[in-house]
Amino acid sequence: MSMLTRQQLNSRAALSATARAAGAGPHAGAPATTGGPAAGRGTGSDPDAQPTGGPRGDLRFPTGFGWGAATSAYQIEGGAKEDGRGESVWDTFSRAPGRTRNGDTGDVAADHYHRYADDLDLMRDLGLRSYRFSISWPRIQADGTGAPNQRGLDFYRRLVDGLHERGISPMATLFHWDLPQALQDAGGWENRDTAYRFAEYADAVFRGLGDQVPAWLTINEPKTVVQNGYLIGHHAPGFQNPQAAYLVAHHLQLAHGLAVRALRATGSTGRIGPALNLHPCYPADDSAEAGRAAHLYDGYENRLYLDSILKGSYPADVLDDLGADSWMARGIADGDLETISSPIDLLAVQYYTPYYVTGDGGTVTRWPTSQADWQQIYPDGMYDILTRITRDYGPVPLTVTENGLPQADTLSADGTVDDNGRISFLRDHMAAAHRAISEGVPLESYHVWSLLDNFEWAEGYDQRWGLIYVDYPTQRRVPKRSAHWYREVIRANGL
Ligand code: GCO
């Protein structure tokens, strides 16, 4: 199977298309026979299940555990033309006809740029201990180069100060996909120079905010840029070029390493690491072919990012599969892997779904899916990925920076949003994380994706991922039932 075909199957978009074409709905697929490490313990939670009540305190988390929630700039801020913000690839992409559902854009989104103070109060009411947000590169450098825009830095300074005033620890992502369009016009992530531009931007942010931000994340989900942005073209910049895709994978990781070094060079005591979406890849059956295919799939999904950052080498099976003449292989310069593997302080894990890989390199759906049909609900996958990292890469401090599910939540006439399926999902995944901690995994914090309903990329506003409902016409916020439940979890420090 060609690289493109496999990687198309590999992406969320293609996965859902495949599932739809096969008529696969919830509960499709046979039960695992071997099913990999988690076989036999599957507890895919039912998205329609009723919660069994509030937290009972049976599963206590370590003292000081960092209960949090996450967002990203383009998905919530709006304020697209304010205070000197430049254009990003997502402005261009979402405004192009047919690229997003209903033609939705992030021009207004949840209007967080204007409502951040109210949103900070909502975070305080939830009792959050940690808030993960992202900084919009085009607010800091409209064209991706040059002196930082003070008004952009000031916005994030106000946000960070507001978090500290409310006792919430800031965790800032430097790049959550909103590349300045001017840099895209100069070749984007295909151009090695973009990695150096990123390091300059990171340095400007570190100097502007550094003393107030204890934890930094470099690149959010490089794999999604590779797969959705450059293989499927379903995300900005919307290309379909497998050679370019893996060169981009290398340059994104180079950018990560350069930013780690830039932070150290400022003398900051802040911590830093990448934010990786990781997927356990299980063989779909017990054939040798499925075992081999699942291993290579794991290479593309996980080891292509983990081995390089944590061990200083790309996985040989993936490099072999790409070929010695691939653009990526030819783009790796001497010293790059030393840069990429610069020591990190924490590894951010984003867990949404497992993959079940067949002997021909395709995938099958085994568990109920959420409104996002690429997402199979499988809490044990959280346990498997966390324990696997510790087993294979040593005791690197871990934070879960995204976990959650979308639902078609509605605001009822009495002003409530009953998202019981989300409560079940979160409870089961938190329990899986707790099990990993109790077996020695150094997991420090957990962030729900997401704090607020927001712009879900190509899906526009149809999928609601928030703990807090956003009524877009009025921008009114309504904490969902899951938000009330989460507040009690935080208060009890457990389930
Ligand atoms: C990602 C991003 C988030 C998404 C979330 C739900 O993982 O794609 O980090 O921006 O909104 O994951 O799909």
Short mmCIF file of C-alpha atoms and ligand atoms in Angstrom, two decimals:
data_model
loop_
_atom_site.label_atom_id
_atom_site.label_comp_id
_atom_site.label_asym_id
_atom_site.label_seq_id
_atom_site.Cartn_x
_atom_site.Cartn_y
_atom_site.Cartn_z
CA MET A 1 0.00 0.00 0.00
CA SER A 2 1.43 3.37 -0.89
CA MET A 3 2.43 5.76 1.80
CA LEU A 4 -0.31 8.15 0.80
CA THR A 5 -2.99 5.51 0.97
CA ARG A 6 -1.92 4.32 4.37
CA GLN A 7 -1.57 7.77 5.74
CA GLN A 8 -4.90 8.81 4.33
CA LEU A 9 -6.43 5.97 6.28
CA ASN A 10 -4.36 7.15 9.14
CA SER A 11 -5.89 10.56 9.40
CA ARG A 12 -8.99 11.47 11.24
CA ALA A 13 -10.73 12.67 8.12
CA ALA A 14 -10.00 9.58 6.14
CA LEU A 15 -10.76 7.35 9.04
CA SER A 16 -14.21 8.79 9.35
CA ALA A 17 -14.74 8.63 5.59
CA THR A 18 -13.70 4.97 5.68
CA ALA A 19 -16.02 4.23 8.57
CA ARG A 20 -18.91 5.94 6.80
CA ALA A 21 -18.23 4.13 3.53
CA ALA A 22 -18.19 0.81 5.39
CA GLY A 23 -21.46 1.67 7.10
CA ALA A 24 -19.73 1.36 10.42
CA GLY A 25 -21.65 2.84 13.30
CA PRO A 26 -21.30 2.50 17.03
CA HIS A 27 -20.45 -1.05 18.08
CA ALA A 28 -19.16 -1.94 14.62
CA GLY A 29 -16.38 -4.47 14.45
CA ALA A 30 -15.76 -7.76 16.16
CA PRO A 31 -14.46 -7.95 19.71
CA ALA A 32 -10.69 -8.16 19.99
CA THR A 33 -9.23 -11.60 19.85
CA THR A 34 -5.75 -10.56 20.84
CA GLY A 35 -6.32 -6.85 20.55
CA GLY A 36 -2.93 -5.82 21.88
CA PRO A 37 -2.06 -4.83 25.40
CA ALA A 38 -5.54 -3.80 26.44
CA ALA A 39 -7.38 -6.85 25.17
CA GLY A 40 -10.02 -8.15 27.47
CA ARG A 41 -10.30 -5.02 29.58
CA GLY A 42 -12.21 -2.86 27.16
CA THR A 43 -14.69 -0.56 28.80
CA GLY A 44 -15.73 1.73 25.99
CA SER A 45 -18.08 4.05 27.80
CA ASP A 46 -21.50 4.66 26.34
CA PRO A 47 -21.84 8.29 25.22
CA ASP A 48 -25.53 8.25 26.17
CA ALA A 49 -25.04 6.73 29.58
CA GLN A 50 -26.39 8.43 32.66
CA PRO A 51 -23.75 9.42 35.18
CA THR A 52 -23.92 7.51 38.42
CA GLY A 53 -23.79 10.66 40.54
CA GLY A 54 -21.10 12.94 41.83
CA PRO A 55 -17.58 11.96 42.75
CA ARG A 56 -17.46 9.56 45.70
CA GLY A 57 -13.84 10.15 46.60
CA ASP A 58 -12.85 6.50 46.02
CA LEU A 59 -10.08 7.43 43.62
CA ARG A 60 -7.96 10.16 45.16
CA PHE A 61 -5.34 11.90 43.06
CA PRO A 62 -1.95 13.03 44.38
CA THR A 63 -2.00 16.21 46.45
CA GLY A 64 -1.60 19.23 44.22
CA PHE A 65 -2.71 17.38 41.08
CA GLY A 66 -3.17 19.95 38.31
CA TRP A 67 -6.81 19.78 37.30
CA GLY A 68 -7.18 21.91 34.22
CA ALA A 69 -8.89 22.75 30.96
CA ALA A 70 -7.47 23.65 27.56
CA THR A 71 -8.21 25.94 24.62
CA SER A 72 -6.34 27.37 21.64
CA ALA A 73 -6.14 30.89 20.26
CA TYR A 74 -7.75 30.56 16.84
CA GLN A 75 -10.51 28.35 18.22
CA ILE A 76 -11.76 30.81 20.86
CA GLU A 77 -10.33 34.30 20.52
CA GLY A 78 -12.02 35.97 17.56
CA GLY A 79 -10.79 39.56 17.39
CA ALA A 80 -9.29 38.62 14.06
CA LYS A 81 -8.37 42.15 13.06
CA GLU A 82 -7.65 43.72 16.43
CA ASP A 83 -4.58 45.36 17.83
CA GLY A 84 -2.31 44.63 14.91
CA ARG A 85 -3.00 40.92 14.52
CA GLY A 86 -1.87 39.61 11.13
CA GLU A 87 -3.42 36.85 9.04
CA SER A 88 -2.78 33.21 9.70
CA VAL A 89 -3.13 30.16 7.48
CA TRP A 90 -6.38 29.39 9.25
CA ASP A 91 -7.84 32.77 8.28
CA THR A 92 -7.01 32.03 4.68
CA PHE A 93 -8.14 28.43 4.78
CA SER A 94 -11.44 28.95 6.60
CA ARG A 95 -12.43 31.86 4.35
CA ALA A 96 -11.86 29.82 1.19
CA PRO A 97 -15.12 28.34 -0.15
CA GLY A 98 -15.90 24.78 0.85
CA ARG A 99 -13.08 24.30 3.33
CA THR A 100 -15.06 24.27 6.59
CA ARG A 101 -18.51 23.08 7.54
CA ASN A 102 -21.05 25.84 6.85
CA GLY A 103 -18.18 28.09 5.79
CA ASP A 104 -17.46 28.78 9.47
CA THR A 105 -14.39 30.83 10.38
CA GLY A 106 -12.67 31.88 13.61
CA ASP A 107 -13.30 35.58 12.94
CA VAL A 108 -15.47 35.85 16.06
CA ALA A 109 -15.31 32.33 17.57
CA ALA A 110 -16.14 32.54 21.29
CA ASP A 111 -15.07 36.21 21.34
CA HIS A 112 -12.63 35.39 24.11
CA TYR A 113 -10.38 38.26 23.03
CA HIS A 114 -13.01 40.63 24.42
CA ARG A 115 -14.52 38.39 27.08
CA TYR A 116 -11.38 36.93 28.62
CA ALA A 117 -12.05 38.53 32.02
CA ASP A 118 -15.46 36.83 32.28
CA ASP A 119 -13.90 33.60 31.11
CA LEU A 120 -11.27 33.88 33.82
CA ASP A 121 -14.06 34.18 36.37
CA LEU A 122 -15.68 31.05 34.97
CA MET A 123 -12.36 29.22 35.37
CA ARG A 124 -12.13 30.40 38.96
CA ASP A 125 -15.70 29.20 39.60
CA LEU A 126 -14.74 25.80 38.23
CA GLY A 127 -11.83 25.69 40.64
CA LEU A 128 -9.26 25.10 37.87
CA ARG A 129 -5.68 24.80 39.00
CA SER A 130 -4.19 24.92 35.52
CA TYR A 131 -5.26 26.57 32.29
CA ARG A 132 -3.68 25.64 28.98
CA PHE A 133 -4.12 28.22 26.22
CA SER A 134 -2.18 29.10 23.09
CA ILE A 135 -0.53 32.27 21.91
CA SER A 136 -1.43 33.46 18.45
CA TRP A 137 1.80 33.93 16.50
CA PRO A 138 0.24 36.53 14.16
CA ARG A 139 -0.77 38.64 17.17
CA ILE A 140 2.88 38.77 18.22
CA GLN A 141 4.40 39.07 14.73
CA ALA A 142 1.83 39.96 12.09
CA ASP A 143 4.07 38.71 9.28
CA GLY A 144 5.98 36.13 11.28
CA THR A 145 9.18 38.14 11.63
CA GLY A 146 10.54 41.25 13.27
CA ALA A 147 9.93 43.12 16.48
CA PRO A 148 7.07 41.81 18.62
CA ASN A 149 3.77 43.65 18.62
CA GLN A 150 3.43 45.02 22.14
CA ARG A 151 -0.39 45.08 21.98
CA GLY A 152 -0.37 41.36 21.26
CA LEU A 153 1.96 40.62 24.15
CA ASP A 154 -0.15 42.84 26.41
CA PHE A 155 -3.25 40.75 25.77
CA TYR A 156 -1.50 37.60 26.95
CA ARG A 157 0.07 39.46 29.85
CA ARG A 158 -3.40 40.50 31.01
CA LEU A 159 -4.60 36.92 30.63
CA VAL A 160 -1.64 35.49 32.55
CA ASP A 161 -1.94 38.09 35.31
CA GLY A 162 -5.66 37.30 35.56
CA LEU A 163 -4.87 33.61 35.97
CA HIS A 164 -2.38 34.29 38.76
CA GLU A 165 -4.89 36.56 40.51
CA ARG A 166 -7.31 33.64 40.56
CA GLY A 167 -4.76 31.06 41.70
CA ILE A 168 -4.64 29.27 38.33
CA SER A 169 -1.33 28.20 36.84
CA PRO A 170 -0.80 29.24 33.20
CA MET A 171 0.41 26.71 30.62
CA ALA A 172 1.07 28.40 27.28
CA THR A 173 1.32 26.68 23.89
CA LEU A 174 3.46 28.60 21.41
CA PHE A 175 2.06 27.11 18.22
CA HIS A 176 -1.44 25.73 17.85
CA TRP A 177 -1.51 25.75 14.03
CA ASP A 178 -2.04 29.46 13.28
CA LEU A 179 1.09 30.04 11.20
CA PRO A 180 1.39 33.63 9.93
CA GLN A 181 0.21 33.62 6.31
CA ALA A 182 3.31 35.56 5.26
CA LEU A 183 5.46 32.63 6.35
CA GLN A 184 3.20 30.23 4.49
CA ASP A 185 3.71 32.37 1.40
CA ALA A 186 7.44 31.85 1.89
CA GLY A 187 7.03 28.06 1.92
CA GLY A 188 5.49 27.42 5.33
CA TRP A 189 6.74 24.41 7.26
CA GLU A 190 8.22 22.95 4.08
CA ASN A 191 10.78 25.72 4.36
CA ARG A 192 13.45 24.96 6.94
CA ASP A 193 13.74 28.66 7.66
CA THR A 194 10.28 28.62 9.28
CA ALA A 195 11.76 26.63 12.18
CA TYR A 196 14.24 29.46 12.80
CA ARG A 197 11.49 32.08 12.52
CA PHE A 198 9.57 30.08 15.15
CA ALA A 199 12.54 30.15 17.51
CA GLU A 200 12.75 33.94 17.16
CA TYR A 201 9.04 34.30 17.85
CA ALA A 202 9.36 31.96 20.85
CA ASP A 203 12.24 34.05 22.17
CA ALA A 204 10.13 37.22 21.90
CA VAL A 205 7.32 35.55 23.83
CA PHE A 206 9.67 34.18 26.49
CA ARG A 207 11.10 37.65 27.00
CA GLY A 208 7.65 39.26 27.00
CA LEU A 209 5.91 36.87 29.37
CA GLY A 210 8.52 34.42 30.55
CA ASP A 211 8.70 35.19 34.21
CA GLN A 212 4.97 34.70 34.61
CA VAL A 213 4.51 31.42 32.73
CA PRO A 214 5.81 28.34 34.56
CA ALA A 215 5.05 25.84 31.77
CA TRP A 216 5.45 26.13 28.01
CA LEU A 217 4.40 23.81 25.22
CA THR A 218 6.19 24.21 21.90
CA ILE A 219 4.26 22.69 18.99
CA ASN A 220 0.73 21.35 19.35
CA GLU A 221 0.18 18.04 17.59
CA PRO A 222 2.79 18.19 14.84
CA LYS A 223 1.27 14.97 13.50
CA THR A 224 -2.07 16.63 12.80
CA VAL A 225 -0.37 19.33 10.73
CA VAL A 226 1.44 16.55 8.83
CA GLN A 227 -1.59 14.35 8.27
CA ASN A 228 -4.49 16.76 8.02
CA GLY A 229 -2.61 19.73 6.61
CA TYR A 230 -0.29 18.02 4.12
CA LEU A 231 -1.63 14.51 3.38
CA ILE A 232 -5.38 14.92 3.36
CA GLY A 233 -5.56 18.66 2.92
CA HIS A 234 -8.50 18.79 5.26
CA HIS A 235 -6.77 21.38 7.47
CA ALA A 236 -4.70 24.47 6.61
CA PRO A 237 -2.70 24.84 4.48
CA GLY A 238 -4.77 22.24 2.61
CA PHE A 239 -2.14 20.34 0.63
CA GLN A 240 -1.94 16.71 -0.47
CA ASN A 241 1.73 15.95 -0.80
CA PRO A 242 3.19 13.03 1.17
CA GLN A 243 6.78 14.00 0.46
CA ALA A 244 6.20 17.50 1.76
CA ALA A 245 4.25 16.10 4.72
CA TYR A 246 7.20 14.27 6.25
CA LEU A 247 9.61 17.09 5.56
CA VAL A 248 7.14 19.20 7.52
CA ALA A 249 7.22 16.59 10.31
CA HIS A 250 10.97 17.12 10.55
CA HIS A 251 10.85 20.91 10.44
CA LEU A 252 8.11 21.07 13.09
CA GLN A 253 10.28 18.98 15.38
CA LEU A 254 13.33 21.07 14.60
CA ALA A 255 11.27 24.12 15.55
CA HIS A 256 10.37 22.42 18.82
CA GLY A 257 14.03 21.77 19.65
CA LEU A 258 15.12 25.28 18.73
CA ALA A 259 12.41 26.72 20.99
CA VAL A 260 13.54 24.55 23.90
CA ARG A 261 17.05 25.93 23.43
CA ALA A 262 15.74 29.48 23.12
CA LEU A 263 14.00 29.18 26.48
CA ARG A 264 17.15 27.88 28.16
CA ALA A 265 19.14 30.73 26.61
CA THR A 266 16.94 33.29 28.36
CA GLY A 267 17.94 31.79 31.72
CA SER A 268 14.29 31.10 32.51
CA THR A 269 13.34 28.54 35.12
CA GLY A 270 10.16 27.77 33.17
CA ARG A 271 9.50 24.22 32.05
CA ILE A 272 8.99 23.25 28.44
CA GLY A 273 7.96 20.30 26.28
CA PRO A 274 5.99 19.31 23.18
CA ALA A 275 2.25 18.55 22.99
CA LEU A 276 1.77 15.25 21.15
CA ASN A 277 -1.45 13.49 20.23
CA LEU A 278 -0.67 9.83 20.77
CA HIS A 279 -2.74 6.85 19.80
CA PRO A 280 -2.30 3.30 20.98
CA CYS A 281 -2.18 1.14 17.83
CA TYR A 282 -3.44 -2.40 18.36
CA PRO A 283 -3.43 -5.22 15.84
CA ALA A 284 -7.04 -5.77 14.73
CA ASP A 285 -6.58 -9.56 14.82
CA ASP A 286 -3.93 -12.04 15.88
CA SER A 287 -2.33 -12.52 12.48
CA ALA A 288 1.38 -11.83 12.05
CA GLU A 289 0.47 -9.37 9.26
CA ALA A 290 -1.72 -7.32 11.58
CA GLY A 291 1.01 -7.35 14.21
CA ARG A 292 3.55 -6.02 11.73
CA ALA A 293 1.17 -3.46 10.29
CA ALA A 294 0.21 -2.20 13.75
CA HIS A 295 3.87 -1.77 14.62
CA LEU A 296 4.56 0.37 11.56
CA TYR A 297 1.36 2.29 12.15
CA ASP A 298 2.61 2.99 15.66
CA GLY A 299 5.81 4.27 14.07
CA TYR A 300 3.93 6.88 12.07
CA GLU A 301 1.52 7.75 14.86
CA ASN A 302 3.77 7.78 17.90
CA ARG A 303 7.44 6.86 17.54
CA LEU A 304 8.09 9.37 14.74
CA TYR A 305 7.68 12.05 17.43
CA LEU A 306 8.58 10.24 20.66
CA ASP A 307 11.83 8.57 19.56
CA SER A 308 13.22 11.75 18.05
CA ILE A 309 12.40 14.00 20.99
CA LEU A 310 13.16 11.54 23.78
CA LYS A 311 15.84 9.32 22.24
CA GLY A 312 17.43 11.49 19.56
CA SER A 313 16.70 9.22 16.58
CA TYR A 314 13.88 8.70 14.12
CA PRO A 315 12.45 5.18 14.08
CA ALA A 316 14.30 3.07 11.51
CA ASP A 317 11.16 1.30 10.27
CA VAL A 318 9.48 4.62 9.41
CA LEU A 319 12.61 6.00 7.74
CA ASP A 320 12.90 2.78 5.73
CA ASP A 321 9.27 2.95 4.75
CA LEU A 322 9.65 6.55 3.60
CA GLY A 323 12.81 5.65 1.67
CA ALA A 324 16.32 7.07 1.65
CA ASP A 325 15.38 9.51 -1.09
CA SER A 326 12.37 10.95 0.69
CA TRP A 327 12.30 14.70 1.14
CA MET A 328 12.38 14.11 4.87
CA ALA A 329 15.48 11.90 4.79
CA ARG A 330 17.23 14.43 2.59
CA GLY A 331 16.14 17.30 4.86
CA ILE A 332 17.78 16.00 8.03
CA ALA A 333 20.98 17.99 8.57
CA ASP A 334 23.84 17.10 10.86
CA GLY A 335 23.00 18.08 14.41
CA ASP A 336 19.23 18.29 13.86
CA LEU A 337 18.46 15.31 16.05
CA GLU A 338 20.61 16.71 18.86
CA THR A 339 18.54 19.88 18.65
CA ILE A 340 15.26 17.96 18.51
CA SER A 341 16.22 15.86 21.53
CA SER A 342 17.27 18.81 23.69
CA PRO A 343 16.21 17.81 27.20
CA ILE A 344 12.58 18.59 27.98
CA ASP A 345 10.92 19.12 31.35
CA LEU A 346 7.55 17.64 30.60
CA LEU A 347 5.76 15.74 27.86
CA ALA A 348 2.19 16.76 27.07
CA VAL A 349 -0.03 13.88 25.96
CA GLN A 350 -3.32 14.35 24.11
CA TYR A 351 -5.43 11.23 24.03
CA TYR A 352 -8.64 10.79 22.08
CA THR A 353 -8.82 7.42 20.37
CA PRO A 354 -7.09 4.09 19.72
CA TYR A 355 -6.49 2.56 16.30
CA TYR A 356 -7.06 -1.08 15.36
CA VAL A 357 -4.84 -1.95 12.45
CA THR A 358 -5.50 -4.72 9.93
CA GLY A 359 -2.90 -6.75 8.07
CA ASP A 360 -3.15 -4.55 4.98
CA GLY A 361 -2.45 -1.40 6.98
CA GLY A 362 -6.08 -0.25 7.19
CA THR A 363 -8.04 0.34 10.35
CA VAL A 364 -11.31 -0.88 11.81
CA THR A 365 -13.67 0.63 14.34
CA ARG A 366 -14.16 -1.43 17.46
CA TRP A 367 -15.78 0.82 20.05
CA PRO A 368 -18.67 3.28 20.07
CA THR A 369 -17.76 6.55 18.45
CA SER A 370 -18.56 10.08 19.58
CA GLN A 371 -20.07 12.79 17.38
CA ALA A 372 -16.58 12.87 15.82
CA ASP A 373 -16.69 9.57 14.01
CA TRP A 374 -12.89 9.25 14.06
CA GLN A 375 -13.08 8.99 17.84
CA GLN A 376 -13.64 5.56 19.36
CA ILE A 377 -14.41 5.81 23.04
CA TYR A 378 -11.87 3.61 24.76
CA PRO A 379 -10.68 4.81 28.20
CA ASP A 380 -8.18 1.98 28.61
CA GLY A 381 -6.28 3.52 25.71
CA MET A 382 -5.40 6.37 28.08
CA TYR A 383 -3.91 3.92 30.55
CA ASP A 384 -2.07 2.08 27.80
CA ILE A 385 -0.48 5.17 26.27
CA LEU A 386 0.58 6.66 29.61
CA THR A 387 2.12 3.45 30.93
CA ARG A 388 3.78 2.73 27.59
CA ILE A 389 5.54 6.12 27.59
CA THR A 390 6.95 5.50 31.05
CA ARG A 391 7.96 1.96 30.14
CA ASP A 392 9.63 2.81 26.83
CA TYR A 393 11.00 6.29 27.49
CA GLY A 394 11.61 6.47 31.23
CA PRO A 395 10.07 8.66 33.91
CA VAL A 396 9.60 11.88 31.94
CA PRO A 397 7.04 14.05 33.78
CA LEU A 398 3.70 13.84 31.97
CA THR A 399 0.72 16.12 31.64
CA VAL A 400 -2.47 15.25 29.81
CA THR A 401 -3.19 18.44 27.89
CA GLU A 402 -6.24 17.27 25.95
CA ASN A 403 -8.94 14.68 26.49
CA GLY A 404 -12.63 15.09 25.81
CA LEU A 405 -15.42 14.46 23.34
CA PRO A 406 -17.84 16.43 21.18
CA GLN A 407 -21.58 16.27 21.50
CA ALA A 408 -24.48 18.10 19.87
CA ASP A 409 -25.25 19.78 23.21
CA THR A 410 -28.37 21.91 23.44
CA LEU A 411 -29.43 24.60 25.85
CA SER A 412 -32.78 23.61 27.34
CA ALA A 413 -35.60 26.02 28.12
CA ASP A 414 -34.72 25.93 31.82
CA GLY A 415 -31.22 27.13 30.99
CA THR A 416 -29.34 23.88 31.58
CA VAL A 417 -27.16 21.75 29.33
CA ASP A 418 -27.31 18.06 30.22
CA ASP A 419 -24.18 16.49 28.78
CA ASN A 420 -24.21 13.24 30.72
CA GLY A 421 -22.27 11.40 28.04
CA ARG A 422 -19.37 13.80 28.59
CA ILE A 423 -19.42 13.11 32.33
CA SER A 424 -19.20 9.36 31.72
CA PHE A 425 -16.40 9.86 29.24
CA LEU A 426 -14.37 12.10 31.53
CA ARG A 427 -14.91 9.94 34.59
CA ASP A 428 -13.78 6.78 32.79
CA HIS A 429 -10.70 8.47 31.32
CA MET A 430 -9.76 10.06 34.64
CA ALA A 431 -10.08 6.65 36.28
CA ALA A 432 -7.73 5.21 33.65
CA ALA A 433 -5.26 8.02 34.35
CA HIS A 434 -5.55 7.30 38.06
CA ARG A 435 -4.73 3.65 37.46
CA ALA A 436 -1.61 4.70 35.55
CA ILE A 437 -0.55 7.04 38.38
CA SER A 438 -1.07 4.31 40.95
CA GLU A 439 1.31 2.13 38.93
CA GLY A 440 4.03 4.76 39.03
CA VAL A 441 3.39 6.91 35.96
CA PRO A 442 4.53 10.48 36.77
CA LEU A 443 1.37 12.22 35.58
CA GLU A 444 1.12 15.68 37.13
CA SER A 445 -1.97 17.20 35.58
CA TYR A 446 -4.95 16.60 33.35
CA HIS A 447 -6.71 19.12 31.10
CA VAL A 448 -10.16 18.65 29.64
CA TRP A 449 -10.52 19.60 26.01
CA SER A 450 -12.13 22.06 26.14
CA LEU A 451 -13.00 24.87 28.52
CA LEU A 452 -15.47 26.41 26.06
CA ASP A 453 -17.35 25.30 22.98
CA ASN A 454 -15.29 26.59 20.08
CA PHE A 455 -14.30 26.52 16.40
CA GLU A 456 -13.50 22.87 15.72
CA TRP A 457 -11.36 23.46 12.63
CA ALA A 458 -12.87 21.92 9.48
CA GLU A 459 -15.96 20.97 11.52
CA GLY A 460 -16.72 24.60 12.30
CA TYR A 461 -19.09 25.12 15.22
CA ASP A 462 -21.16 21.94 14.83
CA GLN A 463 -19.20 19.93 17.34
CA ARG A 464 -19.35 21.22 20.90
CA TRP A 465 -16.38 20.12 23.01
CA GLY A 466 -16.70 22.51 25.95
CA LEU A 467 -17.42 22.16 29.64
CA ILE A 468 -19.07 25.53 29.12
CA TYR A 469 -21.74 26.01 26.49
CA VAL A 470 -21.39 29.05 24.22
CA ASP A 471 -24.58 30.45 22.75
CA TYR A 472 -22.88 31.92 19.69
CA PRO A 473 -25.54 34.50 18.68
CA THR A 474 -25.37 36.14 22.13
CA GLN A 475 -21.98 34.81 23.29
CA ARG A 476 -23.65 33.89 26.56
CA ARG A 477 -21.78 31.22 28.52
CA VAL A 478 -23.62 28.43 30.35
CA PRO A 479 -21.66 25.88 32.41
CA LYS A 480 -22.87 22.45 31.35
CA ARG A 481 -23.71 19.69 33.81
CA SER A 482 -20.19 18.36 33.20
CA ALA A 483 -18.73 21.64 34.45
CA HIS A 484 -20.63 21.31 37.72
CA TRP A 485 -19.49 17.70 37.99
CA TYR A 486 -15.86 18.64 37.24
CA ARG A 487 -15.91 21.33 39.93
CA GLU A 488 -16.79 18.62 42.46
CA VAL A 489 -14.04 16.35 41.15
CA ILE A 490 -11.52 19.14 41.63
CA ARG A 491 -12.87 19.96 45.07
CA ALA A 492 -12.66 16.27 46.12
CA ASN A 493 -9.33 15.84 44.30
CA GLY A 494 -10.71 12.61 42.96
CA LEU A 495 -13.58 10.56 41.69
C1 GCO B 1 -6.51 18.72 18.15
C2 GCO B 1 -6.32 20.06 18.71
C3 GCO B 1 -7.57 20.68 19.23
C4 GCO B 1 -8.85 20.05 18.78
C5 GCO B 1 -9.23 18.88 19.63
C6 GCO B 1 -10.53 18.21 19.22
O1 GCO B 1 -6.24 17.76 18.82
O2 GCO B 1 -6.97 18.61 17.03
O3 GCO B 1 -5.29 20.17 19.61
O4 GCO B 1 -7.43 21.94 18.71
O5 GCO B 1 -9.89 20.97 18.82
O6 GCO B 1 -8.24 17.92 19.57
O7 GCO B 1 -10.42 17.67 17.93
#
